[in-house]
Short mmCIF file of C-alpha atoms in Angstrom, two decimals:
data_model
loop_
_atom_site.label_atom_id
_atom_site.label_comp_id
_atom_site.label_asym_id
_atom_site.label_seq_id
_atom_site.Cartn_x
_atom_site.Cartn_y
_atom_site.Cartn_z
CA MET A 1303 276.36 147.94 142.15
CA LYS A 1304 272.94 149.87 140.44
CA ILE A 1305 273.14 149.46 136.65
CA ILE A 1306 270.59 152.16 136.01
CA ASP A 1307 271.45 155.09 138.54
CA GLU A 1308 268.02 157.07 138.43
CA THR A 1309 266.71 159.23 141.28
CA VAL A 1310 262.72 158.20 141.91
CA VAL A 1311 260.81 160.78 144.80
CA GLN A 1312 257.84 158.76 145.86
CA LYS A 1313 255.12 159.62 148.16
CA LYS A 1314 251.73 158.50 149.06
CA LEU A 1315 249.12 161.26 149.71
CA GLY A 1316 246.20 161.08 151.74
CA ASN A 1317 243.37 159.85 150.14
CA GLY A 1318 245.73 156.69 148.62
CA LEU A 1319 247.01 158.33 145.65
CA GLU A 1320 250.62 157.19 145.06
CA LEU A 1321 253.36 159.39 143.18
CA PHE A 1322 256.40 158.46 141.86
CA ILE A 1323 258.28 161.81 140.06
CA ILE A 1324 261.80 160.65 138.29
CA PRO A 1325 263.64 163.70 137.55
CA LYS A 1326 265.74 163.80 134.23
CA THR A 1327 267.71 166.86 134.22
CA GLY A 1328 268.24 167.94 130.37
CA PHE A 1329 265.01 166.29 129.17
CA TYR A 1330 262.97 168.73 126.83
CA LYS A 1331 259.93 166.31 127.14
CA VAL A 1332 257.72 165.68 130.42
CA ALA A 1333 255.71 162.45 130.50
CA ILE A 1334 252.79 161.73 132.86
CA ASN A 1335 251.28 158.48 133.41
CA PHE A 1336 247.96 158.05 135.57
CA THR A 1337 246.80 154.32 135.64
CA VAL A 1338 243.98 152.95 137.39
CA GLN A 1339 243.76 149.13 138.28
CA PHE A 1340 240.90 148.39 135.79
CA GLY A 1341 240.76 146.77 132.79
CA SER A 1342 238.89 144.21 130.54
CA ILE A 1343 238.88 141.06 132.77
CA ASN A 1344 237.84 143.10 135.86
CA ASN A 1345 234.24 142.49 135.17
CA HIS A 1346 232.73 139.98 137.49
CA LEU A 1347 233.89 141.14 141.03
CA LYS A 1348 232.33 141.52 144.86
CA ILE A 1349 232.35 145.13 145.61
CA GLU A 1350 232.32 145.46 149.76
CA ASN A 1351 231.31 141.72 149.68
CA LYS A 1352 228.56 142.20 146.84
CA GLU A 1353 228.82 140.33 143.96
CA ARG A 1354 228.80 142.79 140.75
CA SER A 1355 228.96 142.13 137.21
CA PHE A 1356 229.45 144.35 134.27
CA PRO A 1357 229.18 144.10 130.59
CA ASN A 1358 232.24 143.18 128.29
CA GLY A 1359 234.19 146.21 127.26
CA ILE A 1360 232.98 148.57 130.00
CA ALA A 1361 236.78 149.84 130.88
CA HIS A 1362 237.37 150.37 127.47
CA PHE A 1363 233.80 152.68 127.12
CA LEU A 1364 234.87 154.32 130.28
CA GLU A 1365 238.92 155.21 129.28
CA HIS A 1366 236.80 156.91 126.07
CA GLN A 1367 233.82 158.63 127.98
CA MET A 1368 236.50 160.38 130.10
CA PHE A 1369 237.42 162.54 126.93
CA GLU A 1370 233.98 163.82 126.59
CA LYS A 1371 233.22 166.86 129.08
CA LYS A 1372 230.05 168.98 128.84
CA ASN A 1373 230.60 171.93 126.59
CA ARG A 1374 234.55 171.55 126.42
CA ASN A 1375 237.03 170.06 123.98
CA LEU A 1376 239.75 168.36 126.12
CA HIS A 1377 242.26 167.74 123.17
CA GLN A 1378 242.14 171.08 121.78
CA GLU A 1379 242.61 172.66 125.87
CA PHE A 1380 245.67 170.23 126.06
CA SER A 1381 246.92 171.27 122.22
CA GLU A 1382 246.42 174.86 123.40
CA LYS A 1383 248.83 174.22 126.50
CA GLY A 1384 251.67 172.37 124.45
CA ALA A 1385 250.56 168.94 125.65
CA PHE A 1386 249.16 166.12 123.72
CA VAL A 1387 246.91 163.36 125.77
CA ASN A 1388 246.17 159.70 124.80
CA ALA A 1389 244.88 156.85 126.84
CA TYR A 1390 244.58 152.99 126.60
CA THR A 1391 243.27 150.20 128.12
CA ASN A 1392 244.52 146.52 128.49
CA PHE A 1393 243.76 143.86 130.16
CA LEU A 1394 244.13 144.57 134.32
CA TYR A 1395 244.52 148.52 133.99
CA THR A 1396 243.35 151.88 132.30
CA SER A 1397 246.12 154.03 131.91
CA TYR A 1398 246.13 157.86 130.46
CA THR A 1399 249.28 159.61 129.38
CA LEU A 1400 250.42 163.01 128.61
CA SER A 1401 253.27 164.35 126.74
CA THR A 1402 254.47 167.95 127.01
CA THR A 1403 257.34 170.43 126.60
CA SER A 1404 255.44 173.19 128.56
CA LYS A 1405 255.25 174.00 132.26
CA ILE A 1406 254.02 170.92 133.59
CA GLU A 1407 252.57 172.65 136.65
CA GLU A 1408 250.43 174.57 134.24
CA ILE A 1409 248.75 171.62 132.61
CA LEU A 1410 248.83 169.03 135.98
CA PRO A 1411 245.52 170.56 137.42
CA LEU A 1412 243.66 170.24 133.72
CA PHE A 1413 245.18 166.63 133.42
CA LEU A 1414 243.73 165.71 136.76
CA ASP A 1415 240.31 167.28 136.07
CA PHE A 1416 240.42 165.25 132.93
CA VAL A 1417 241.09 162.24 134.66
CA GLN A 1418 239.27 162.32 138.23
CA GLU A 1419 235.98 164.55 137.12
CA PRO A 1420 233.57 162.05 134.98
CA SER A 1421 230.61 164.32 133.16
CA PHE A 1422 228.81 161.68 131.23
CA THR A 1423 225.24 162.86 129.31
CA GLU A 1424 223.14 160.17 127.42
CA GLU A 1425 224.28 161.84 124.38
CA THR A 1426 227.88 161.36 124.67
CA ILE A 1427 227.50 157.77 125.78
CA THR A 1428 225.43 157.36 122.49
CA ARG A 1429 228.14 159.17 120.65
CA GLU A 1430 230.93 157.29 121.79
CA ARG A 1431 229.22 154.10 121.06
CA LYS A 1432 228.88 154.72 118.10
CA VAL A 1433 232.51 155.63 118.17
CA ILE A 1434 233.35 151.65 119.81
CA GLU A 1435 231.00 150.02 117.19
CA GLN A 1436 233.28 151.39 114.63
CA GLU A 1437 236.46 150.51 116.45
CA ILE A 1438 234.86 147.11 116.77
CA ARG A 1439 234.38 146.99 113.03
CA MET A 1440 237.77 147.77 111.98
CA LYS A 1441 239.06 145.15 114.54
CA LYS A 1442 237.17 142.58 112.49
CA SER A 1443 239.45 143.21 109.58
CA ASP A 1444 242.61 143.63 111.59
CA ILE A 1445 244.11 139.90 110.65
CA GLU A 1446 247.12 140.18 113.44
CA TRP A 1447 243.96 141.28 116.21
CA ILE A 1448 242.11 138.65 115.14
CA ALA A 1449 245.03 135.76 114.97
CA TYR A 1450 245.78 137.47 118.86
CA PHE A 1451 242.65 136.54 120.32
CA SER A 1452 241.87 133.61 118.35
CA ILE A 1453 245.01 132.05 120.38
CA LEU A 1454 244.04 133.33 123.61
CA ASN A 1455 241.01 131.49 122.99
CA SER A 1456 242.99 128.15 122.03
CA MET A 1457 245.16 129.09 125.42
CA TYR A 1458 241.86 129.51 127.44
CA GLN A 1459 238.36 128.08 128.18
CA ASN A 1460 237.14 130.51 130.93
CA HIS A 1461 239.67 133.19 131.89
CA PRO A 1462 238.26 136.41 130.76
CA VAL A 1463 241.43 137.56 129.28
CA LYS A 1464 240.26 135.45 125.98
CA ASN A 1465 237.92 138.37 125.53
CA GLU A 1466 238.64 141.16 123.61
CA ILE A 1467 239.13 144.24 125.69
CA GLY A 1468 236.22 146.81 123.47
CA GLY A 1469 233.84 144.30 124.31
CA THR A 1470 231.57 143.20 121.41
CA PHE A 1471 228.41 144.63 119.59
CA SER A 1472 226.00 143.58 122.26
CA SER A 1473 228.02 143.99 125.73
CA ILE A 1474 228.72 147.37 124.79
CA ASN A 1475 224.80 148.58 123.97
CA GLU A 1476 224.22 146.87 127.93
CA ILE A 1477 226.54 149.56 129.17
CA ASN A 1478 224.79 153.03 130.82
CA MET A 1479 224.99 156.16 132.32
CA LYS A 1480 224.61 154.48 136.09
CA MET A 1481 227.30 151.83 135.29
CA LEU A 1482 229.64 154.19 134.28
CA TYR A 1483 229.63 156.59 137.15
CA GLU A 1484 229.37 153.36 139.83
CA CYS A 1485 232.67 152.23 137.82
CA HIS A 1486 234.41 155.71 137.99
CA ASN A 1487 233.28 155.69 141.50
CA VAL A 1488 234.90 152.39 142.67
CA PHE A 1489 237.86 151.91 140.28
CA TYR A 1490 239.44 155.66 139.55
CA HIS A 1491 239.34 156.06 143.48
CA PRO A 1492 242.91 157.74 144.34
CA ASN A 1493 243.38 154.25 146.51
CA ASN A 1494 243.47 152.46 142.92
CA SER A 1495 245.60 154.84 141.07
CA LYS A 1496 249.24 155.41 140.32
CA LEU A 1497 250.52 158.58 139.11
CA CYS A 1498 254.21 158.86 137.26
CA ILE A 1499 255.97 162.10 136.04
CA VAL A 1500 259.31 161.41 134.29
CA GLY A 1501 261.17 164.64 132.94
CA ASP A 1502 263.33 167.91 133.90
CA VAL A 1503 260.91 168.98 137.19
CA ASP A 1504 261.23 170.25 140.26
CA SER A 1505 259.73 167.12 142.48
CA GLU A 1506 259.15 169.07 145.59
CA ARG A 1507 257.10 171.58 143.97
CA LEU A 1508 255.02 168.76 141.81
CA ILE A 1509 254.51 167.34 145.28
CA GLY A 1510 253.36 169.82 147.02
CA GLN A 1511 251.03 171.11 143.79
CA LEU A 1512 249.85 167.58 143.44
CA LYS A 1513 248.81 167.31 147.51
CA SER A 1514 247.36 170.94 147.41
CA ASN A 1515 245.11 169.47 144.64
CA GLN A 1516 243.70 166.30 145.74
CA GLU A 1517 242.99 168.02 149.39
CA LEU A 1518 240.38 169.90 147.27
CA ARG A 1519 238.86 166.78 145.83
CA LYS A 1520 236.13 165.13 147.55
CA PHE A 1521 236.02 160.93 147.53
CA GLU A 1522 234.33 158.66 148.86
CA LYS A 1523 235.83 156.18 151.17
CA PRO A 1524 237.94 153.69 149.47
CA LYS A 1525 235.82 149.92 148.26
CA GLU A 1526 236.99 147.06 149.40
CA ILE A 1527 237.13 145.27 145.20
CA GLN A 1528 237.71 141.35 145.12
CA ASN A 1529 238.01 139.89 141.38
CA LEU A 1530 236.10 136.93 140.40
CA LEU A 1531 237.73 135.33 137.68
CA ASN A 1532 237.17 131.80 135.66
CA GLU A 1533 240.03 130.07 136.38
CA ASP A 1534 241.52 127.69 134.08
CA THR A 1535 242.98 124.80 134.25
CA ARG A 1536 247.02 123.84 133.21
CA ASP A 1537 245.90 122.63 129.81
CA VAL A 1538 245.20 124.82 126.97
CA ASN A 1539 241.35 124.94 125.86
CA THR A 1540 242.43 123.41 121.65
CA VAL A 1541 245.63 121.78 121.10
CA TYR A 1542 245.29 122.74 116.84
CA LYS A 1543 243.31 125.28 115.19
CA GLU A 1544 243.28 126.56 111.58
CA ILE A 1545 241.22 129.81 110.62
CA PHE A 1546 240.71 131.37 107.35
CA LEU A 1547 241.46 134.99 106.29
CA PRO A 1548 242.73 137.31 103.34
CA VAL A 1549 246.49 136.44 103.92
CA GLN A 1550 248.94 136.58 101.27
CA VAL A 1551 251.46 134.23 103.29
CA LYS A 1552 250.43 131.57 105.93
CA LYS A 1553 250.98 132.82 109.41
CA PHE A 1554 251.73 130.14 112.44
CA PHE A 1555 250.99 131.59 116.07
CA VAL A 1556 252.51 128.94 118.99
CA GLY A 1557 250.70 129.68 122.62
CA TYR A 1558 252.20 128.60 125.89
CA LYS A 1559 249.44 128.86 128.38
CA LEU A 1560 251.97 129.55 131.93
CA SER A 1561 250.83 128.26 135.04
CA LYS A 1562 250.24 129.84 138.59
CA SER A 1563 253.59 128.77 139.87
CA ILE A 1564 254.93 131.65 136.99
CA PHE A 1565 252.62 134.59 137.33
CA GLN A 1566 251.52 134.17 141.11
CA SER A 1567 254.85 133.79 142.39
CA ASP A 1568 256.43 136.47 144.80
CA GLN A 1569 259.10 135.85 141.72
CA SER A 1570 257.01 136.46 138.90
CA ILE A 1571 258.79 139.54 137.74
CA LYS A 1572 262.13 137.22 138.01
CA LYS A 1573 260.24 134.62 136.07
CA GLU A 1574 259.68 137.05 132.85
CA MET A 1575 262.68 138.10 132.78
CA ILE A 1576 264.48 134.44 132.56
CA ILE A 1577 261.79 133.75 129.83
CA ASN A 1578 262.34 137.13 127.99
CA VAL A 1579 266.26 135.48 128.32
CA LEU A 1580 265.32 131.77 127.30
CA LEU A 1581 263.18 133.33 124.17
CA GLN A 1582 266.58 135.38 123.16
CA MET A 1583 268.42 133.09 123.42
CA MET A 1584 266.72 129.91 121.49
CA PHE A 1585 265.18 132.88 118.51
CA GLY A 1586 266.93 136.31 118.91
CA LYS A 1587 268.10 137.55 115.61
CA SER A 1588 271.61 136.12 115.93
CA SER A 1589 270.73 132.12 117.45
CA LYS A 1590 270.78 129.69 115.55
CA ILE A 1591 267.29 128.28 115.34
CA ARG A 1592 266.84 131.32 113.89
CA LYS A 1593 269.06 131.50 111.39
CA LYS A 1594 268.60 128.40 109.96
CA LEU A 1595 264.65 128.92 109.99
CA TYR A 1596 265.46 132.23 107.88
CA GLU A 1597 268.31 131.15 105.54
CA SER A 1598 265.85 128.09 104.85
CA GLY A 1599 262.90 130.63 103.47
CA LYS A 1600 260.71 128.98 106.56
CA ILE A 1601 260.15 132.27 107.90
CA ASP A 1602 261.11 136.19 107.69
CA ASP A 1603 261.35 139.54 109.23
CA SER A 1604 257.40 139.17 110.51
CA PHE A 1605 259.03 136.17 112.86
CA VAL A 1606 258.15 137.73 116.87
CA PHE A 1607 258.01 136.34 120.04
CA ASN A 1608 256.53 138.06 123.33
CA THR A 1609 255.89 137.04 126.91
CA THR A 1610 252.76 138.34 128.81
CA ILE A 1611 252.54 138.10 132.34
CA ASP A 1612 250.73 140.12 135.02
CA ASN A 1613 249.56 139.08 138.15
CA LYS A 1614 246.09 137.38 137.15
CA PHE A 1615 247.43 135.70 134.05
CA GLY A 1616 250.31 134.42 131.77
CA PHE A 1617 251.28 133.49 128.08
CA ILE A 1618 253.64 133.40 125.83
CA ILE A 1619 252.87 133.93 121.85
CA ILE A 1620 255.44 133.16 119.20
CA SER A 1621 254.40 133.95 115.81
CA GLY A 1622 255.42 134.84 112.18
CA ASN A 1623 254.36 134.53 108.24
CA SER A 1624 255.75 130.85 106.53
CA TYR A 1625 255.02 128.96 103.39
CA VAL A 1626 255.19 125.75 105.71
CA PRO A 1627 253.88 127.04 108.95
CA ASP A 1628 253.05 123.64 110.18
CA GLU A 1629 256.63 122.77 109.91
CA VAL A 1630 257.66 125.92 111.98
CA THR A 1631 255.77 125.11 114.54
CA THR A 1632 256.88 121.83 115.31
CA ILE A 1633 260.90 122.84 114.90
CA ILE A 1634 259.64 125.45 117.69
CA HIS A 1635 258.55 123.26 119.96
CA SER A 1636 261.01 120.47 119.31
CA SER A 1637 263.59 122.72 120.08
CA PHE A 1638 262.30 123.81 123.55
CA CYS A 1639 262.74 119.80 123.86
CA GLU A 1640 265.99 119.37 122.32
CA LEU A 1641 267.30 122.20 124.81
CA GLN A 1642 265.94 120.22 127.83
CA ASN A 1643 267.93 117.23 126.95
CA SER A 1644 271.53 119.46 126.19
CA PHE A 1645 273.69 121.48 127.87
CA ILE A 1646 272.93 125.01 128.41
CA ASP A 1647 276.05 127.62 126.93
CA SER A 1648 277.07 129.75 129.64
CA ASN A 1649 277.89 132.37 126.69
CA GLU A 1650 274.82 132.44 125.00
CA LEU A 1651 273.26 133.07 127.86
CA ASN A 1652 275.28 135.77 128.76
CA ARG A 1653 274.81 137.07 125.20
CA ALA A 1654 270.99 136.86 125.68
CA ILE A 1655 271.04 138.58 128.78
CA LYS A 1656 273.10 141.77 127.19
CA VAL A 1657 270.36 141.91 124.60
CA GLU A 1658 268.25 142.21 127.04
CA ILE A 1659 269.66 144.96 129.39
CA GLY A 1660 270.34 146.77 126.09
CA LYS A 1661 266.83 146.63 125.15
CA ILE A 1662 265.88 148.29 128.76
CA ILE A 1663 268.51 150.88 128.93
CA ARG A 1664 267.91 152.35 125.22
CA SER A 1665 264.36 152.66 125.72
CA LEU A 1666 265.10 154.90 129.28
CA ASP A 1667 265.73 157.74 126.41
CA SER A 1668 261.88 157.91 126.34
CA PRO A 1669 260.11 159.54 129.28
CA GLN A 1670 256.84 157.95 128.13
CA TYR A 1671 257.99 154.98 128.42
CA ILE A 1672 259.25 155.19 131.47
CA ALA A 1673 256.35 156.50 132.75
CA ASN A 1674 254.16 153.86 131.60
CA GLN A 1675 256.27 150.51 132.37
CA TYR A 1676 257.68 152.13 135.79
CA LEU A 1677 253.61 152.24 136.84
CA ARG A 1678 253.35 148.38 135.14
CA TYR A 1679 255.79 146.78 137.26
CA LYS A 1680 254.81 149.53 140.15
CA PHE A 1681 251.15 147.72 140.32
CA ARG A 1682 253.03 143.85 140.03
CA GLY A 1683 255.20 145.14 143.24
CA GLY A 1684 258.76 145.60 141.24
CA ASP A 1685 260.79 148.35 139.96
CA LEU A 1686 261.82 148.81 136.37
CA LEU A 1687 264.89 150.49 137.35
CA VAL A 1688 266.15 147.18 138.81
CA LEU A 1689 265.28 144.76 135.94
CA PRO A 1690 268.72 144.98 134.48
CA GLN A 1691 270.30 143.67 137.83
CA ILE A 1692 267.61 140.81 138.03
CA LEU A 1693 268.66 139.99 134.69
CA LYS A 1694 272.43 140.07 135.63
CA SER A 1695 271.64 137.53 138.46
CA ILE A 1696 269.96 134.95 135.83
CA THR A 1697 271.92 131.71 136.19
CA VAL A 1698 271.96 128.17 133.88
CA ASP A 1699 270.01 127.00 136.54
CA ASP A 1700 266.99 129.45 136.04
CA ILE A 1701 266.85 129.05 132.64
CA THR A 1702 266.80 124.73 132.98
CA SER A 1703 264.15 125.53 135.73
CA ILE A 1704 261.82 127.80 133.39
CA LEU A 1705 262.51 125.19 130.40
CA PHE A 1706 260.71 122.30 131.98
CA THR A 1707 258.05 124.34 133.97
CA CYS A 1708 256.54 126.34 131.02
CA PHE A 1709 257.02 124.27 127.76
CA LYS A 1710 255.27 120.99 128.66
CA ASP A 1711 253.15 119.39 126.15
CA GLN A 1712 249.55 120.27 127.64
CA ALA A 1713 250.32 123.97 127.92
CA LYS A 1714 251.21 124.34 124.30
CA CYS A 1715 248.49 125.56 121.40
CA VAL A 1716 249.30 126.37 117.85
CA LEU A 1717 246.94 128.67 115.27
CA ILE A 1718 247.49 128.45 111.47
CA VAL A 1719 246.23 131.43 109.58
CA LYS A 1720 245.52 130.46 105.77
CA ASN A 1721 244.31 132.73 102.78
CA ASP A 1722 240.04 132.49 102.56
CA ASN A 1723 240.79 132.89 98.66
CA SER A 1724 238.29 135.88 99.17
CA SER A 1725 240.82 138.05 98.49
#
């Protein structure tokens, strides 16, 4: 029995663009997500069997540059049509989003122009480089950002996931117009893209409109792309590290580097759900461990845990503020070891599963969440709307298997952030 009863209209156009339309009767807002497989780790590749390298940060730079059109103000044009556009780049993808309460048919052509028609000049590239340089400066004072990439550098020695998404001052100064046009031509090809529309829409009319729109656009033949990632060993790069930043309370980060058996498995999405359930069991708000740490004053409300898994990497980060961070990190890791040698309570498992299902179902009230996450799982060969069914299928044996696979000593690293006494 389906837990989420949604209709998804799917169509692959002649140029390779995959469309997913999810009608939501009664929703006043329509959301769009257009995602291309081009992220911060995709800078060393083979394109048509020719090895090619691009500077770090080029995917993010291209995302910024797409907002620049000659003699046009895109933000103003969208605003006048009652639409809000945004974009973001992560490790593997660049996504362009739109939210509107207006008629989507009137906005869709402009949105596709925005994403599929680059218009770069030396002037706009120079201007945007200065904007990105300012972003990089701001990140250098963002304590959570610094700590996040510091723990990734503790996990990974070679893998580009350890590199900051926006690049560095030197790398973005290597980016030029020729590179940007080449990357758009290769990575923004419809065959390397997916489009999701969620809201109270006429799916058949939209498919007709999109088909006609795409048939009028000229694209080269899609190129064969092969990522050439620097592989990492199972072991972490640095087991323990301290950094000094202007913090009022010390921070701890415990990282677990996941193996290929997790993120390159044909069951990687189920394994992601199992990890989420296990973390919810152990460190969710009603868990015994969290309550004990909180009531003893060792952690506060900043305590969080996150799993990041995609086709090329996977890791877990557990973090928070603490006056005794080393003690907390020891308790966290020893909790996994203790559970490996004890009985897993099926009642606790079922409670954690219900919490995770509830989080997903509540999020489905947001059309933008649906559009964003639906494509994320589609690129991984999965389906957002079947996640609750996957969660319901998780067993004690699944938890036990993940427990012994993911939380080994050689896969763990610890980062402690202490006050540098400069504030």
